[in-house]
């Protein structure tokens, strides 16, 4: 396989395409490879929305910058991208959840986000498609936005091509090539593709590649995340805000005239490291958990329970024991960078992530935004057998609860 590259990007989901794009804009020769067409796997099945009020404060700055970059995408890259900046609201149905909303507003405003607690009665105008009368408290974030993941991925792909990235699909990467403890490229089904720097952004499929070259075992657990697109819900249009409910771990946003409704299942389908489906299309989907979650909040979303399910979408997410990303450079192989542990928020930071990863690869200086996400933070954890997995699964089902709320049981008993 021919074609010289300064940097190889393995995995052409949102983070990989963004990294390749930003490297090329810095004048780097980039080849981005994937087994499948760009943007066709888990990234395409994400919900596609921002939330500036992060339960994990370290994610807030990346999220804020991503919103700004998405809104300026066409201006910056001369490639169109539709972004619906319609805001979001979050409801608390209990006192402990109401207290958490106050903390989320405090964290978000500390990084410059516009967000405020609002009277529940005001949601009749802010989010007229819901009935929030049973809520104890709510916040409103006017700058949050949503987008269609496939459109975002197509825009990233198009911008990467315009910037000069050599994007190759149908490339099966077998191993990271190493010479004298330094990255030498990747071994593929068609031969060696050389480069002295490699960035692995292959999601659930990157762990095996990394561990084969001595990267310490990655503390990630593989979980299915899924949501439903519901048709025939009255009053849904694209200009309505996203809605989240802390106590039930559910979210909803417009999908054209349909309603996207998702939940973080209390007992999600898990995949063993050696049994991760080869393609996102092979992930088994089951609407039962989604239906059950919707019944729990039926009063908030009038008419949704009886609506038709037009589609169920899902993919594989990688969860960590502390709900933080794993973004690092390998200590065993110089020039090998990686990102995994998306914690269901990989797409939502991709534009800012790619910009910062490109800066790291070209300057050798780790960005401050990535400082909390190194794998070394787990070195002294001393997890008992099974503890790492148990915590990671717990972080998935409790994703809407911050550390202060961790002891509270979600309203559906999860």
GROMACS .gro file of C-alpha atoms in nm:
model
  414
    1UNK     CA    1   0.000   0.000   0.000
    2UNK     CA    2   0.156   0.328  -0.109
    3UNK     CA    3   0.114   0.682   0.008
    4UNK     CA    4   0.342   0.864   0.250
    5UNK     CA    5   0.192   1.008   0.565
    6UNK     CA    6   0.326   1.209   0.856
    7UNK     CA    7   0.034   1.091   1.070
    8UNK     CA    8  -0.203   0.797   1.038
    9UNK     CA    9  -0.548   0.817   1.195
   10UNK     CA   10  -0.708   0.479   1.261
   11UNK     CA   11  -1.087   0.507   1.281
   12UNK     CA   12  -1.299   0.747   1.078
   13UNK     CA   13  -1.578   0.826   1.321
   14UNK     CA   14  -1.635   1.181   1.443
   15UNK     CA   15  -1.319   1.206   1.654
   16UNK     CA   16  -1.097   1.050   1.388
   17UNK     CA   17  -1.230   1.269   1.106
   18UNK     CA   18  -1.199   1.579   1.323
   19UNK     CA   19  -0.841   1.492   1.418
   20UNK     CA   20  -0.746   1.429   1.056
   21UNK     CA   21  -0.912   1.754   0.945
   22UNK     CA   22  -0.731   1.966   1.201
   23UNK     CA   23  -0.395   1.799   1.135
   24UNK     CA   24  -0.430   1.871   0.763
   25UNK     CA   25  -0.513   2.234   0.836
   26UNK     CA   26  -0.179   2.252   1.019
   27UNK     CA   27  -0.001   2.136   0.705
   28UNK     CA   28   0.046   1.773   0.810
   29UNK     CA   29   0.022   1.490   0.555
   30UNK     CA   30  -0.257   1.273   0.693
   31UNK     CA   31  -0.397   0.935   0.595
   32UNK     CA   32  -0.717   0.831   0.776
   33UNK     CA   33  -0.820   0.465   0.749
   34UNK     CA   34  -1.118   0.254   0.847
   35UNK     CA   35  -1.263  -0.087   0.767
   36UNK     CA   36  -1.592   0.079   0.683
   37UNK     CA   37  -1.706   0.397   0.503
   38UNK     CA   38  -1.627   0.717   0.698
   39UNK     CA   39  -1.879   0.802   0.967
   40UNK     CA   40  -2.084   0.485   0.920
   41UNK     CA   41  -2.043   0.316   1.258
   42UNK     CA   42  -2.127   0.414   1.619
   43UNK     CA   43  -2.084   0.790   1.560
   44UNK     CA   44  -2.369   0.781   1.308
   45UNK     CA   45  -2.595   0.632   1.575
   46UNK     CA   46  -2.527   0.893   1.843
   47UNK     CA   47  -2.802   1.127   1.960
   48UNK     CA   48  -2.624   1.438   1.833
   49UNK     CA   49  -2.677   1.700   2.101
   50UNK     CA   50  -2.481   1.917   2.338
   51UNK     CA   51  -2.531   1.974   2.708
   52UNK     CA   52  -2.319   2.251   2.854
   53UNK     CA   53  -2.414   2.154   3.209
   54UNK     CA   54  -2.190   1.851   3.247
   55UNK     CA   55  -2.207   1.624   3.552
   56UNK     CA   56  -1.832   1.579   3.489
   57UNK     CA   57  -1.688   1.936   3.501
   58UNK     CA   58  -1.374   1.845   3.302
   59UNK     CA   59  -1.593   1.784   2.995
   60UNK     CA   60  -1.753   2.127   3.009
   61UNK     CA   61  -1.483   2.325   2.830
   62UNK     CA   62  -1.458   2.076   2.543
   63UNK     CA   63  -1.836   2.082   2.508
   64UNK     CA   64  -1.852   2.463   2.509
   65UNK     CA   65  -1.587   2.493   2.239
   66UNK     CA   66  -1.755   2.224   2.031
   67UNK     CA   67  -2.081   2.418   2.025
   68UNK     CA   68  -1.892   2.726   1.905
   69UNK     CA   69  -1.705   2.529   1.637
   70UNK     CA   70  -2.022   2.363   1.510
   71UNK     CA   71  -2.198   2.697   1.475
   72UNK     CA   72  -1.899   2.835   1.282
   73UNK     CA   73  -1.835   2.518   1.079
   74UNK     CA   74  -1.942   2.649   0.740
   75UNK     CA   75  -1.757   2.977   0.795
   76UNK     CA   76  -1.440   2.792   0.898
   77UNK     CA   77  -1.443   2.505   0.647
   78UNK     CA   78  -1.670   2.622   0.362
   79UNK     CA   79  -1.881   2.309   0.409
   80UNK     CA   80  -2.249   2.348   0.511
   81UNK     CA   81  -2.376   2.200   0.837
   82UNK     CA   82  -2.718   2.257   0.990
   83UNK     CA   83  -2.709   2.307   1.367
   84UNK     CA   84  -3.026   2.372   1.566
   85UNK     CA   85  -2.933   2.603   1.852
   86UNK     CA   86  -3.270   2.582   2.023
   87UNK     CA   87  -3.149   2.533   2.380
   88UNK     CA   88  -3.229   2.258   2.627
   89UNK     CA   89  -3.417   2.212   2.952
   90UNK     CA   90  -3.356   1.967   3.232
   91UNK     CA   91  -3.619   1.861   3.485
   92UNK     CA   92  -3.591   1.737   3.840
   93UNK     CA   93  -3.881   1.537   3.976
   94UNK     CA   94  -3.742   1.506   4.333
   95UNK     CA   95  -3.567   1.723   4.590
   96UNK     CA   96  -3.227   1.558   4.550
   97UNK     CA   97  -3.242   1.607   4.173
   98UNK     CA   98  -3.343   1.970   4.220
   99UNK     CA   99  -3.034   2.026   4.433
  100UNK     CA  100  -2.823   1.870   4.158
  101UNK     CA  101  -2.963   2.109   3.898
  102UNK     CA  102  -2.844   2.398   4.113
  103UNK     CA  103  -2.492   2.250   4.113
  104UNK     CA  104  -2.501   2.198   3.737
  105UNK     CA  105  -2.590   2.562   3.679
  106UNK     CA  106  -2.307   2.669   3.909
  107UNK     CA  107  -2.054   2.454   3.720
  108UNK     CA  108  -2.174   2.565   3.377
  109UNK     CA  109  -2.173   2.935   3.455
  110UNK     CA  110  -1.823   2.900   3.601
  111UNK     CA  111  -1.694   2.821   3.250
  112UNK     CA  112  -1.893   3.100   3.091
  113UNK     CA  113  -2.204   2.911   2.979
  114UNK     CA  114  -2.540   3.086   2.982
  115UNK     CA  115  -2.769   2.882   3.201
  116UNK     CA  116  -3.017   2.951   3.477
  117UNK     CA  117  -3.276   2.790   3.700
  118UNK     CA  118  -3.624   2.875   3.577
  119UNK     CA  119  -3.973   2.854   3.714
  120UNK     CA  120  -4.139   2.529   3.616
  121UNK     CA  121  -4.439   2.725   3.490
  122UNK     CA  122  -4.217   2.899   3.232
  123UNK     CA  123  -4.161   2.567   3.054
  124UNK     CA  124  -4.509   2.598   2.905
  125UNK     CA  125  -4.358   2.853   2.666
  126UNK     CA  126  -3.996   2.730   2.659
  127UNK     CA  127  -4.094   2.370   2.584
  128UNK     CA  128  -4.462   2.365   2.488
  129UNK     CA  129  -4.450   2.001   2.377
  130UNK     CA  130  -4.407   1.873   2.735
  131UNK     CA  131  -4.609   1.884   3.055
  132UNK     CA  132  -4.364   1.974   3.332
  133UNK     CA  133  -4.627   2.039   3.598
  134UNK     CA  134  -4.500   1.750   3.811
  135UNK     CA  135  -4.140   1.875   3.820
  136UNK     CA  136  -3.981   2.018   4.134
  137UNK     CA  137  -3.725   2.229   3.949
  138UNK     CA  138  -3.578   2.298   3.607
  139UNK     CA  139  -3.296   2.478   3.434
  140UNK     CA  140  -3.278   2.630   3.088
  141UNK     CA  141  -2.966   2.641   2.870
  142UNK     CA  142  -3.038   2.867   2.570
  143UNK     CA  143  -2.710   2.793   2.389
  144UNK     CA  144  -2.737   2.414   2.377
  145UNK     CA  145  -2.793   2.269   2.034
  146UNK     CA  146  -2.857   1.950   1.841
  147UNK     CA  147  -2.769   1.825   1.495
  148UNK     CA  148  -2.811   1.518   1.279
  149UNK     CA  149  -2.505   1.294   1.338
  150UNK     CA  150  -2.489   1.168   0.980
  151UNK     CA  151  -2.493   1.526   0.850
  152UNK     CA  152  -2.216   1.622   1.093
  153UNK     CA  153  -2.006   1.323   0.987
  154UNK     CA  154  -2.058   1.400   0.618
  155UNK     CA  155  -1.950   1.759   0.685
  156UNK     CA  156  -1.637   1.647   0.871
  157UNK     CA  157  -1.555   1.404   0.591
  158UNK     CA  158  -1.607   1.667   0.325
  159UNK     CA  159  -1.401   1.924   0.512
  160UNK     CA  160  -1.123   1.669   0.566
  161UNK     CA  161  -1.109   1.592   0.193
  162UNK     CA  162  -1.101   1.964   0.109
  163UNK     CA  163  -0.814   2.007   0.355
  164UNK     CA  164  -0.614   1.735   0.181
  165UNK     CA  165  -0.671   1.432   0.403
  166UNK     CA  166  -0.631   1.098   0.226
  167UNK     CA  167  -0.935   0.907   0.356
  168UNK     CA  168  -0.933   0.533   0.286
  169UNK     CA  169  -1.210   0.287   0.366
  170UNK     CA  170  -1.195  -0.089   0.335
  171UNK     CA  171  -0.863  -0.094   0.521
  172UNK     CA  172  -0.843  -0.362   0.788
  173UNK     CA  173  -0.578  -0.256   1.039
  174UNK     CA  174  -0.423  -0.568   1.192
  175UNK     CA  175  -0.157  -0.417   1.421
  176UNK     CA  176   0.043  -0.111   1.513
  177UNK     CA  177   0.391  -0.140   1.357
  178UNK     CA  178   0.674  -0.065   1.600
  179UNK     CA  179   1.049  -0.015   1.543
  180UNK     CA  180   1.290   0.071   1.826
  181UNK     CA  181   1.000   0.146   2.063
  182UNK     CA  182   0.857   0.401   1.821
  183UNK     CA  183   0.552   0.390   1.597
  184UNK     CA  184   0.640   0.286   1.242
  185UNK     CA  185   0.288   0.283   1.098
  186UNK     CA  186   0.018   0.019   1.083
  187UNK     CA  187   0.010  -0.332   0.939
  188UNK     CA  188  -0.302  -0.374   0.726
  189UNK     CA  189  -0.467  -0.640   0.514
  190UNK     CA  190  -0.291  -0.479   0.214
  191UNK     CA  191   0.053  -0.438   0.371
  192UNK     CA  192   0.240  -0.182   0.579
  193UNK     CA  193   0.122   0.177   0.583
  194UNK     CA  194   0.418   0.373   0.725
  195UNK     CA  195   0.408   0.679   0.951
  196UNK     CA  196   0.600   0.787   1.259
  197UNK     CA  197   0.284   0.898   1.443
  198UNK     CA  198  -0.045   0.712   1.476
  199UNK     CA  199  -0.371   0.826   1.638
  200UNK     CA  200  -0.617   0.548   1.726
  201UNK     CA  201  -0.978   0.668   1.745
  202UNK     CA  202  -1.149   0.337   1.677
  203UNK     CA  203  -1.388   0.336   1.973
  204UNK     CA  204  -1.468  -0.010   2.102
  205UNK     CA  205  -1.248  -0.164   1.834
  206UNK     CA  206  -0.926   0.017   1.934
  207UNK     CA  207  -0.855  -0.160   2.262
  208UNK     CA  208  -0.716  -0.478   2.108
  209UNK     CA  209  -0.479  -0.283   1.879
  210UNK     CA  210  -0.341  -0.083   2.168
  211UNK     CA  211  -0.300  -0.368   2.413
  212UNK     CA  212  -0.107  -0.575   2.156
  213UNK     CA  213   0.174  -0.319   2.165
  214UNK     CA  214   0.194  -0.310   2.542
  215UNK     CA  215  -0.046  -0.030   2.630
  216UNK     CA  216  -0.162  -0.120   2.979
  217UNK     CA  217  -0.507  -0.281   2.997
  218UNK     CA  218  -0.762  -0.014   2.925
  219UNK     CA  219  -1.030   0.016   3.194
  220UNK     CA  220  -1.326   0.023   2.958
  221UNK     CA  221  -1.650  -0.172   2.952
  222UNK     CA  222  -1.848  -0.217   2.630
  223UNK     CA  223  -2.217  -0.132   2.649
  224UNK     CA  224  -2.503  -0.093   2.403
  225UNK     CA  225  -2.674   0.245   2.394
  226UNK     CA  226  -2.996   0.282   2.198
  227UNK     CA  227  -3.287   0.518   2.142
  228UNK     CA  228  -3.609   0.528   1.943
  229UNK     CA  229  -3.747   0.766   1.683
  230UNK     CA  230  -4.121   0.804   1.749
  231UNK     CA  231  -4.361   0.926   1.483
  232UNK     CA  232  -4.699   1.088   1.525
  233UNK     CA  233  -4.635   1.279   1.850
  234UNK     CA  234  -4.838   1.597   1.823
  235UNK     CA  235  -4.667   1.934   1.829
  236UNK     CA  236  -4.310   1.826   1.750
  237UNK     CA  237  -4.106   2.057   1.525
  238UNK     CA  238  -3.730   2.119   1.481
  239UNK     CA  239  -3.732   2.444   1.680
  240UNK     CA  240  -3.815   2.282   2.013
  241UNK     CA  241  -3.545   2.234   2.281
  242UNK     CA  242  -3.393   1.908   2.398
  243UNK     CA  243  -3.542   1.778   2.725
  244UNK     CA  244  -3.373   1.569   2.994
  245UNK     CA  245  -3.502   1.431   3.324
  246UNK     CA  246  -3.245   1.363   3.596
  247UNK     CA  247  -3.444   1.116   3.805
  248UNK     CA  248  -3.532   0.884   3.516
  249UNK     CA  249  -3.214   0.921   3.304
  250UNK     CA  250  -3.410   0.996   2.986
  251UNK     CA  251  -3.369   1.249   2.708
  252UNK     CA  252  -3.573   1.364   2.410
  253UNK     CA  253  -3.524   1.599   2.120
  254UNK     CA  254  -3.690   1.673   1.786
  255UNK     CA  255  -3.592   1.463   1.486
  256UNK     CA  256  -3.767   1.661   1.219
  257UNK     CA  257  -4.137   1.618   1.298
  258UNK     CA  258  -4.060   1.306   1.502
  259UNK     CA  259  -3.946   1.270   1.863
  260UNK     CA  260  -3.616   1.108   1.952
  261UNK     CA  261  -3.646   0.941   2.294
  262UNK     CA  262  -3.362   0.766   2.471
  263UNK     CA  263  -3.270   0.628   2.809
  264UNK     CA  264  -2.968   0.494   2.995
  265UNK     CA  265  -3.084   0.146   3.081
  266UNK     CA  266  -3.041   0.031   3.442
  267UNK     CA  267  -2.921  -0.308   3.314
  268UNK     CA  268  -2.771  -0.241   2.971
  269UNK     CA  269  -2.658  -0.507   2.729
  270UNK     CA  270  -2.285  -0.560   2.782
  271UNK     CA  271  -2.026  -0.708   2.545
  272UNK     CA  272  -1.714  -0.895   2.653
  273UNK     CA  273  -1.391  -0.754   2.512
  274UNK     CA  274  -1.353  -1.047   2.277
  275UNK     CA  275  -1.716  -1.047   2.166
  276UNK     CA  276  -1.769  -0.690   2.046
  277UNK     CA  277  -1.972  -0.704   1.723
  278UNK     CA  278  -1.761  -0.639   1.415
  279UNK     CA  279  -2.001  -0.373   1.287
  280UNK     CA  280  -2.241  -0.134   1.453
  281UNK     CA  281  -2.511  -0.284   1.232
  282UNK     CA  282  -2.461  -0.615   1.414
  283UNK     CA  283  -2.550  -0.472   1.756
  284UNK     CA  284  -2.881  -0.632   1.861
  285UNK     CA  285  -3.147  -0.371   1.938
  286UNK     CA  286  -3.445  -0.409   2.168
  287UNK     CA  287  -3.706  -0.135   2.215
  288UNK     CA  288  -3.847  -0.288   2.536
  289UNK     CA  289  -3.626  -0.085   2.771
  290UNK     CA  290  -3.704   0.233   2.578
  291UNK     CA  291  -4.078   0.164   2.599
  292UNK     CA  292  -4.053   0.098   2.972
  293UNK     CA  293  -3.864   0.422   3.034
  294UNK     CA  294  -4.118   0.620   2.834
  295UNK     CA  295  -4.405   0.478   3.036
  296UNK     CA  296  -4.233   0.608   3.352
  297UNK     CA  297  -4.245   0.966   3.217
  298UNK     CA  298  -4.559   0.940   3.006
  299UNK     CA  299  -4.711   1.243   3.177
  300UNK     CA  300  -4.418   1.463   3.069
  301UNK     CA  301  -4.443   1.367   2.701
  302UNK     CA  302  -4.816   1.367   2.613
  303UNK     CA  303  -4.905   1.123   2.337
  304UNK     CA  304  -4.558   0.967   2.313
  305UNK     CA  305  -4.646   0.633   2.471
  306UNK     CA  306  -4.905   0.561   2.203
  307UNK     CA  307  -4.689   0.683   1.916
  308UNK     CA  308  -4.543   0.459   1.648
  309UNK     CA  309  -4.176   0.362   1.664
  310UNK     CA  310  -4.033   0.454   1.326
  311UNK     CA  311  -3.681   0.334   1.403
  312UNK     CA  312  -3.457   0.210   1.682
  313UNK     CA  313  -3.092   0.315   1.659
  314UNK     CA  314  -2.802   0.199   1.868
  315UNK     CA  315  -2.432   0.135   1.890
  316UNK     CA  316  -2.151   0.039   2.126
  317UNK     CA  317  -2.019   0.287   2.380
  318UNK     CA  318  -1.710   0.250   2.598
  319UNK     CA  319  -1.758   0.331   2.966
  320UNK     CA  320  -1.485   0.399   3.224
  321UNK     CA  321  -1.500   0.360   3.604
  322UNK     CA  322  -1.500   0.737   3.660
  323UNK     CA  323  -1.698   0.844   3.351
  324UNK     CA  324  -1.395   1.029   3.214
  325UNK     CA  325  -1.244   0.994   2.870
  326UNK     CA  326  -0.924   0.797   2.808
  327UNK     CA  327  -0.708   1.027   2.595
  328UNK     CA  328  -0.335   0.965   2.611
  329UNK     CA  329  -0.004   0.887   2.443
  330UNK     CA  330   0.131   0.535   2.492
  331UNK     CA  331   0.426   0.510   2.727
  332UNK     CA  332   0.545   0.189   2.561
  333UNK     CA  333   0.551   0.320   2.204
  334UNK     CA  334   0.650   0.677   2.119
  335UNK     CA  335   0.424   0.855   1.874
  336UNK     CA  336   0.115   0.645   1.948
  337UNK     CA  337  -0.186   0.846   2.063
  338UNK     CA  338  -0.534   0.719   2.142
  339UNK     CA  339  -0.883   0.810   2.253
  340UNK     CA  340  -1.147   0.574   2.393
  341UNK     CA  341  -1.384   0.570   2.688
  342UNK     CA  342  -1.637   0.792   2.511
  343UNK     CA  343  -1.888   0.755   2.796
  344UNK     CA  344  -2.168   0.836   2.549
  345UNK     CA  345  -2.018   1.180   2.479
  346UNK     CA  346  -1.763   1.116   2.204
  347UNK     CA  347  -1.954   1.283   1.922
  348UNK     CA  348  -2.047   1.578   2.143
  349UNK     CA  349  -1.686   1.692   2.184
  350UNK     CA  350  -1.544   1.577   1.849
  351UNK     CA  351  -1.471   1.917   1.687
  352UNK     CA  352  -1.283   2.053   1.990
  353UNK     CA  353  -1.121   1.715   2.054
  354UNK     CA  354  -0.980   1.700   1.701
  355UNK     CA  355  -0.836   2.050   1.726
  356UNK     CA  356  -0.663   1.971   2.055
  357UNK     CA  357  -0.539   1.628   1.947
  358UNK     CA  358  -0.388   1.781   1.633
  359UNK     CA  359  -0.208   2.039   1.847
  360UNK     CA  360  -0.071   1.767   2.074
  361UNK     CA  361   0.053   1.549   1.788
  362UNK     CA  362   0.228   1.839   1.615
  363UNK     CA  363   0.376   2.017   1.918
  364UNK     CA  364   0.430   1.734   2.164
  365UNK     CA  365   0.258   1.935   2.435
  366UNK     CA  366  -0.045   1.777   2.599
  367UNK     CA  367  -0.339   2.021   2.592
  368UNK     CA  368  -0.473   2.130   2.929
  369UNK     CA  369  -0.816   2.003   2.825
  370UNK     CA  370  -0.678   1.648   2.809
  371UNK     CA  371  -0.490   1.660   3.140
  372UNK     CA  372  -0.767   1.490   3.344
  373UNK     CA  373  -0.804   1.202   3.098
  374UNK     CA  374  -0.471   1.017   3.105
  375UNK     CA  375  -0.474   0.645   3.176
  376UNK     CA  376  -0.231   0.694   3.464
  377UNK     CA  377  -0.510   0.819   3.686
  378UNK     CA  378  -0.612   0.455   3.738
  379UNK     CA  379  -0.264   0.331   3.830
  380UNK     CA  380  -0.325   0.340   4.205
  381UNK     CA  381  -0.693   0.246   4.191
  382UNK     CA  382  -0.632  -0.111   4.301
  383UNK     CA  383  -0.965  -0.239   4.172
  384UNK     CA  384  -1.076  -0.571   4.316
  385UNK     CA  385  -1.170  -0.838   4.059
  386UNK     CA  386  -1.483  -0.722   3.880
  387UNK     CA  387  -1.482  -0.379   4.045
  388UNK     CA  388  -1.369  -0.191   3.734
  389UNK     CA  389  -1.654  -0.342   3.533
  390UNK     CA  390  -1.910  -0.286   3.809
  391UNK     CA  391  -1.817   0.081   3.841
  392UNK     CA  392  -1.822   0.135   3.466
  393UNK     CA  393  -2.168  -0.016   3.433
  394UNK     CA  394  -2.281   0.193   3.727
  395UNK     CA  395  -2.152   0.506   3.556
  396UNK     CA  396  -2.366   0.428   3.254
  397UNK     CA  397  -2.698   0.388   3.433
  398UNK     CA  398  -2.623   0.685   3.663
  399UNK     CA  399  -2.494   0.911   3.389
  400UNK     CA  400  -2.734   1.192   3.484
  401UNK     CA  401  -2.637   1.183   3.852
  402UNK     CA  402  -2.331   1.373   3.971
  403UNK     CA  403  -2.106   1.248   4.251
  404UNK     CA  404  -2.312   1.419   4.521
  405UNK     CA  405  -2.624   1.243   4.393
  406UNK     CA  406  -2.458   0.903   4.350
  407UNK     CA  407  -2.633   0.751   4.651
  408UNK     CA  408  -2.980   0.821   4.519
  409UNK     CA  409  -3.171   0.551   4.332
  410UNK     CA  410  -3.324   0.656   4.003
  411UNK     CA  411  -3.699   0.680   3.989
  412UNK     CA  412  -3.746   0.358   3.788
  413UNK     CA  413  -3.557   0.156   4.048
  414UNK     CA  414  -3.237   0.114   3.844
   0.00000   0.00000   0.00000
